[in-house]
C-alpha cells in the first residue's frame, strides 16, 4: 500500500476520502483547518464529487453533515475545539436522533492555546453527548481510526467524536493507506421518525441511548484501541490518553518491560481494564493531554480508594500541553536542559502585515477614540484582534465569534455611549449578523465597524461566506441606508475616514461602517496564482 | 542514528520549505521522521519554530525533549537563541546573521553575536547577501540549509535531490538557483 508523508490533519482527510466519505463540512479554525483544505485540493475528492465547500459556521456545518447522514451518505465535520461550542446544540442532539450514513465529528483541541482563547477539552462533549470517541496516538492511527469511526457510526447508528490536539494535527509523519471503500448510495433512515425530536420520541430514544452507552466499552471497534501491558515494576502504573503515550515512550523505550501501562485511545473506557491496572499497582499516574478528565473519574468524589498522581496533585502541571520533559519529571526521571534563553531575547508577538487595511482602520478609529475616551471598543476574533497590541492598544474585548456586536449592544443598554464593535467579514457571517438583528430591532446606539478584507485571514485566507454580501445583508436586516457607510481604509483616506467614524459614533442610533480593503496576503497570493496561470498558458 | 533539529525563524520567512527539503531527503533515505509545524496565529510576523526528528528507528514523540536537540537551524539570529534550552551541550547552531526587526526593543546585533559565539559549534552566515550575489534574494533559506548540511545526518546529494523535487513545478531556473544557494551555503560554512 502507498505511504504518504502527512500532517495529522491530512491523515484524517485522506482516510475519510479512502473510507468512502461523501461530504466534508467545516468552518476554518486552527488547528483543524488543514483537514478541509486537504479535501479541497485532493483530486480524489473531485473525482468522487465529494462535497467540500466551507460552511458559514460550525453549527451549520454540523447540521448539514447530519442532513447528509440522514440521506444515507458518510459525512465528516471538522472544527477547532471552541467551534464545538457553536455546534453543540446540533451535536448533542445528534446522539439522540442517531445517524443513518456514518457521521464523524472531528474536534481539534489546542492545549497551551497556541492559537486560541482557551484550552477546553472536547472529550467532555463526547461524554456529554454519550457517543464513542477516538483519540489517536499518532498519524497512522489517525488514518486507521477514521475507518473504524465510520464503521462504528454506521453499526451503532451514532455519531462518533474524533478528538485530536494541535501537536498531532500539525505534525507530519509517514502514513500507509488502506484499500479505498466505495461511497454509500442514498437511503432514507431505517426509521423516518428517528430525527423528529418531539418529547415523546426523544424520551424513548434518549433512554435507548443511555442503555447503548453502557455497552460501548466492550464494543470491539473501541476496545481494540486500548491496551494494558503489565511490567515488572508494580509501584506505579501509568495510564496514558492519546499522544501522551508518545511522551511516555520517549522516556521509557529502552526499559519498557519494567513499566505497567494502560494506553487509551478510544472511549468510553472499560472499567475492567482500569480496575486491572489499579489492582496491580500501588499508585496510578495519569498522563492526559487537556483537562484531568480520566484523572477525576479515577479519583471520584471521595478520592480515597486509589492513589492517583496527575494534574490535580501537581505531579503534572495543571494546565498546558504535555511534552517529553514534563512526563520525565512526572516519572521522577532526571531531565536534561540546555542553556537558558538569554535575557536579551525579546517577545515577538504576531503583528499586522505591511499593507493591512485593519491597521489603517485602527489608525482612524484611534484618532476618534482619543477625543471620546478609553474602554469602548468591543472587538472580536480574527487578525483585527491584533489591534489589542501596541501601538494601537485599541481593543477592549475578544471573547467569542460575534460577541463584539452583542457586547456593544449590552453595554449600550447599560448606558455606555458611544459603544463600538469591530468585527471581520467572516466573523460577521459566522455569528455577527444575528446580533446585528437585535441591534436593529432596538435601534441600539452602537456603531458596528465591519473590517472587510474579503477573506478569513487569521486562519490562512479561506473563502469568506461574506464575500460581496455584507451590504445587502445589513440592509436586509434593516440597517438604515443613511447609516450604512462604506469606507476604504487607506492612509490617503485617513482624514475622510476619521470624519465618517466620528459622525457615526456621535449618532444616537445603530450605524454600520463597512471598511473594505482586500487582505494583502490573499491579494499577493492571487496575483501570484494569476501570473503562474499566464505562464502556463504560454 | 538520530538527528533532532529545531528550525527557527519569524512567521513568513519560510522555515517550512527548509523542513520540506530535509523531509524529502529523509524519505529518499527511508528514514523515520516526525516534523511538528507551526500554523495559525504566530505566522503573522511572530516567532515560529518547527521540531524536526530523523531516525533509523521508530520515533515516538513529535516534540524534542529539552537539552536533546542536535542542531538549531535559524533564519534569524535572535530567534536562534530562543531555543537554546532544547540544544544539547554537544549540539550545533547554524543561523543567518541578518536580523528581522519588527519589534521596538530588538537587541543590539553585537550582543546577539556574542551570545551565539558561546555555543561551541556555531556557524553564522550572511545568507541574504550570499543569496543576492547568486541573483536569487529569496533563496536565503536554502543557503542556510546548505550551511547546516554538514551537521545533518543525510548525504548532501539527497538534499540536492530534494531541492530538485521540491521546486520542480516552478521550473528549471528556480531549481538551479536553489541548488546554487544550497551549495553556496555549504561552502560558506566550510570556510
Ligand atoms: C468558534 C470559532 N471558530 C473558529 C475560530 C477560528 N478563527 C479565529 S479568527 C478566524 C477568522 C476570522 O476571519 P475574519 O473575521 O474575516 O477576520 P480576518 O482574520 O480576516 O481579519 C477564525 C476562523 C474561532 N476562534 N472560534
PDB file of N, CA and C and ligand atoms in Angstrom, chain A residues 27-30 58 80 82-83 86 117 358 381-384 401 423-428 430 451 453 455-459 464, ligand 1:
ATOM      1  N   UNK A  27     -15.875  24.804   9.242  1.00  0.00           N
ATOM      2  CA  UNK A  27     -15.550  26.224   9.270  1.00  0.00           C
ATOM      3  C   UNK A  27     -14.096  26.276   9.739  1.00  0.00           C
ATOM      4  N   UNK A  28     -13.255  27.155   9.113  1.00  0.00           N
ATOM      5  CA  UNK A  28     -11.841  27.133   9.466  1.00  0.00           C
ATOM      6  C   UNK A  28     -11.587  27.426  10.939  1.00  0.00           C
ATOM      7  N   UNK A  29     -10.534  26.885  11.466  1.00  0.00           N
ATOM      8  CA  UNK A  29     -10.134  27.147  12.851  1.00  0.00           C
ATOM      9  C   UNK A  29      -8.886  26.339  13.167  1.00  0.00           C
ATOM     10  N   UNK A  30      -7.825  27.000  13.576  1.00  0.00           N
ATOM     11  CA  UNK A  30      -6.590  26.329  13.946  1.00  0.00           C
ATOM     12  C   UNK A  30      -6.830  25.486  15.202  1.00  0.00           C
ATOM     13  N   UNK A  58     -19.704  26.559  12.485  1.00  0.00           N
ATOM     14  CA  UNK A  58     -19.597  25.143  12.847  1.00  0.00           C
ATOM     15  C   UNK A  58     -20.955  24.501  13.026  1.00  0.00           C
ATOM     16  N   UNK A  80     -12.287  23.557  15.191  1.00  0.00           N
ATOM     17  CA  UNK A  80     -11.441  23.665  16.367  1.00  0.00           C
ATOM     18  C   UNK A  80     -12.313  23.477  17.594  1.00  0.00           C
ATOM     19  N   UNK A  82     -13.276  25.240  20.188  1.00  0.00           N
ATOM     20  CA  UNK A  82     -14.339  26.199  20.515  1.00  0.00           C
ATOM     21  C   UNK A  82     -15.460  26.176  19.477  1.00  0.00           C
ATOM     22  N   UNK A  83     -15.157  25.663  18.294  1.00  0.00           N
ATOM     23  CA  UNK A  83     -16.205  25.504  17.289  1.00  0.00           C
ATOM     24  C   UNK A  83     -17.271  24.520  17.756  1.00  0.00           C
ATOM     25  N   UNK A  86     -20.089  26.106  19.411  1.00  0.00           N
ATOM     26  CA  UNK A  86     -21.060  26.683  18.481  1.00  0.00           C
ATOM     27  C   UNK A  86     -21.951  25.574  17.919  1.00  0.00           C
ATOM     28  N   UNK A 117      -8.415  31.018  22.383  1.00  0.00           N
ATOM     29  CA  UNK A 117      -8.700  31.797  23.589  1.00  0.00           C
ATOM     30  C   UNK A 117      -8.911  30.929  24.824  1.00  0.00           C
ATOM     31  N   UNK A 358      -6.725  46.561   8.134  1.00  0.00           N
ATOM     32  CA  UNK A 358      -7.142  46.653   9.544  1.00  0.00           C
ATOM     33  C   UNK A 358      -6.326  47.741  10.264  1.00  0.00           C
ATOM     34  N   UNK A 381     -12.875  38.043  17.011  1.00  0.00           N
ATOM     35  CA  UNK A 381     -11.750  37.157  16.790  1.00  0.00           C
ATOM     36  C   UNK A 381     -11.336  37.148  15.327  1.00  0.00           C
ATOM     37  N   UNK A 382     -10.089  37.461  15.084  1.00  0.00           N
ATOM     38  CA  UNK A 382      -9.562  37.481  13.720  1.00  0.00           C
ATOM     39  C   UNK A 382      -8.271  38.272  13.736  1.00  0.00           C
ATOM     40  N   UNK A 383      -7.697  38.518  12.552  1.00  0.00           N
ATOM     41  CA  UNK A 383      -6.450  39.291  12.502  1.00  0.00           C
ATOM     42  C   UNK A 383      -6.632  40.639  13.177  1.00  0.00           C
ATOM     43  N   UNK A 384      -7.819  41.216  13.032  1.00  0.00           N
ATOM     44  CA  UNK A 384      -8.055  42.567  13.568  1.00  0.00           C
ATOM     45  C   UNK A 384      -7.977  42.612  15.095  1.00  0.00           C
ATOM     46  N   UNK A 401     -16.635  34.295  18.777  1.00  0.00           N
ATOM     47  CA  UNK A 401     -17.017  34.823  17.468  1.00  0.00           C
ATOM     48  C   UNK A 401     -18.395  35.480  17.532  1.00  0.00           C
ATOM     49  N   UNK A 423     -15.528  44.062  13.919  1.00  0.00           N
ATOM     50  CA  UNK A 423     -15.694  42.643  13.564  1.00  0.00           C
ATOM     51  C   UNK A 423     -15.238  42.414  12.126  1.00  0.00           C
ATOM     52  N   UNK A 424     -14.691  41.236  11.846  1.00  0.00           N
ATOM     53  CA  UNK A 424     -14.244  40.915  10.489  1.00  0.00           C
ATOM     54  C   UNK A 424     -15.385  40.347   9.659  1.00  0.00           C
ATOM     55  N   UNK A 425     -15.167  40.267   8.368  1.00  0.00           N
ATOM     56  CA  UNK A 425     -16.249  39.825   7.468  1.00  0.00           C
ATOM     57  C   UNK A 425     -16.667  38.385   7.736  1.00  0.00           C
ATOM     58  N   UNK A 426     -15.681  37.495   7.910  1.00  0.00           N
ATOM     59  CA  UNK A 426     -16.041  36.088   8.105  1.00  0.00           C
ATOM     60  C   UNK A 426     -16.695  35.891   9.474  1.00  0.00           C
ATOM     61  N   UNK A 427     -16.188  36.597  10.474  1.00  0.00           N
ATOM     62  CA  UNK A 427     -16.781  36.510  11.808  1.00  0.00           C
ATOM     63  C   UNK A 427     -18.205  37.069  11.788  1.00  0.00           C
ATOM     64  N   UNK A 428     -18.413  38.088  10.972  1.00  0.00           N
ATOM     65  CA  UNK A 428     -19.741  38.682  10.862  1.00  0.00           C
ATOM     66  C   UNK A 428     -20.762  37.666  10.342  1.00  0.00           C
ATOM     67  N   UNK A 430     -20.306  34.444  10.371  1.00  0.00           N
ATOM     68  CA  UNK A 430     -20.291  33.300  11.295  1.00  0.00           C
ATOM     69  C   UNK A 430     -21.326  33.508  12.396  1.00  0.00           C
ATOM     70  N   UNK A 451     -14.682  45.232   9.413  1.00  0.00           N
ATOM     71  CA  UNK A 451     -13.422  45.370   8.697  1.00  0.00           C
ATOM     72  C   UNK A 451     -13.327  44.228   7.689  1.00  0.00           C
ATOM     73  N   UNK A 453     -11.909  42.357   4.785  1.00  0.00           N
ATOM     74  CA  UNK A 453     -10.749  42.113   3.923  1.00  0.00           C
ATOM     75  C   UNK A 453     -11.050  40.996   2.920  1.00  0.00           C
ATOM     76  N   UNK A 455     -11.799  37.964   3.171  1.00  0.00           N
ATOM     77  CA  UNK A 455     -11.260  36.617   3.378  1.00  0.00           C
ATOM     78  C   UNK A 455     -11.285  36.268   4.864  1.00  0.00           C
ATOM     79  N   UNK A 456     -11.075  34.992   5.153  1.00  0.00           N
ATOM     80  CA  UNK A 456     -10.913  34.546   6.525  1.00  0.00           C
ATOM     81  C   UNK A 456      -9.415  34.560   6.775  1.00  0.00           C
ATOM     82  N   UNK A 457      -8.898  35.714   7.186  1.00  0.00           N
ATOM     83  CA  UNK A 457      -7.461  35.954   7.162  1.00  0.00           C
ATOM     84  C   UNK A 457      -6.661  35.165   8.184  1.00  0.00           C
ATOM     85  N   UNK A 458      -7.097  35.228   9.415  1.00  0.00           N
ATOM     86  CA  UNK A 458      -6.327  34.660  10.527  1.00  0.00           C
ATOM     87  C   UNK A 458      -5.985  33.191  10.317  1.00  0.00           C
ATOM     88  N   UNK A 459      -6.879  32.450   9.697  1.00  0.00           N
ATOM     89  CA  UNK A 459      -6.662  31.017   9.539  1.00  0.00           C
ATOM     90  C   UNK A 459      -5.999  30.678   8.203  1.00  0.00           C
ATOM     91  N   UNK A 464     -14.399  33.601   2.214  1.00  0.00           N
ATOM     92  CA  UNK A 464     -15.331  34.115   3.223  1.00  0.00           C
ATOM     93  C   UNK A 464     -16.750  34.056   2.680  1.00  0.00           C
TER      94      UNK A 464
HETATM   95  C1  LIG C   1     -15.977  29.322  17.049  1.00  0.00           C
HETATM   96  C2  LIG C   1     -14.700  29.629  16.379  1.00  0.00           C
HETATM   97  N1  LIG C   1     -14.492  29.163  15.145  1.00  0.00           N
HETATM   98  C3  LIG C   1     -13.343  29.424  14.505  1.00  0.00           C
HETATM   99  C4  LIG C   1     -12.363  30.169  15.111  1.00  0.00           C
HETATM  100  C5  LIG C   1     -11.066  30.373  14.417  1.00  0.00           C
HETATM  101  N2  LIG C   1     -10.921  31.723  13.872  1.00  0.00           N
HETATM  102  C6  LIG C   1     -10.318  32.678  14.558  1.00  0.00           C
HETATM  103  S1  LIG C   1     -10.225  34.082  13.705  1.00  0.00           S
HETATM  104  C7  LIG C   1     -10.981  33.431  12.388  1.00  0.00           C
HETATM  105  C8  LIG C   1     -11.154  34.180  11.107  1.00  0.00           C
HETATM  106  C9  LIG C   1     -11.790  35.419  11.177  1.00  0.00           C
HETATM  107  O1  LIG C   1     -11.935  35.929   9.875  1.00  0.00           O
HETATM  108  P1  LIG C   1     -12.416  37.401   9.664  1.00  0.00           P
HETATM  109  O2  LIG C   1     -13.480  37.717  10.642  1.00  0.00           O
HETATM  110  O3  LIG C   1     -12.754  37.617   8.239  1.00  0.00           O
HETATM  111  O4  LIG C   1     -11.159  38.278  10.091  1.00  0.00           O
HETATM  112  P2  LIG C   1      -9.674  38.330   9.457  1.00  0.00           P
HETATM  113  O5  LIG C   1      -8.854  37.336  10.188  1.00  0.00           O
HETATM  114  O6  LIG C   1      -9.783  38.076   8.001  1.00  0.00           O
HETATM  115  O7  LIG C   1      -9.209  39.706   9.758  1.00  0.00           O
HETATM  116  C10 LIG C   1     -11.315  32.135  12.636  1.00  0.00           C
HETATM  117  C11 LIG C   1     -11.977  31.288  11.667  1.00  0.00           C
HETATM  118  C12 LIG C   1     -12.623  30.630  16.414  1.00  0.00           C
HETATM  119  N3  LIG C   1     -11.718  31.321  17.109  1.00  0.00           N
HETATM  120  N4  LIG C   1     -13.793  30.355  17.013  1.00  0.00           N
END
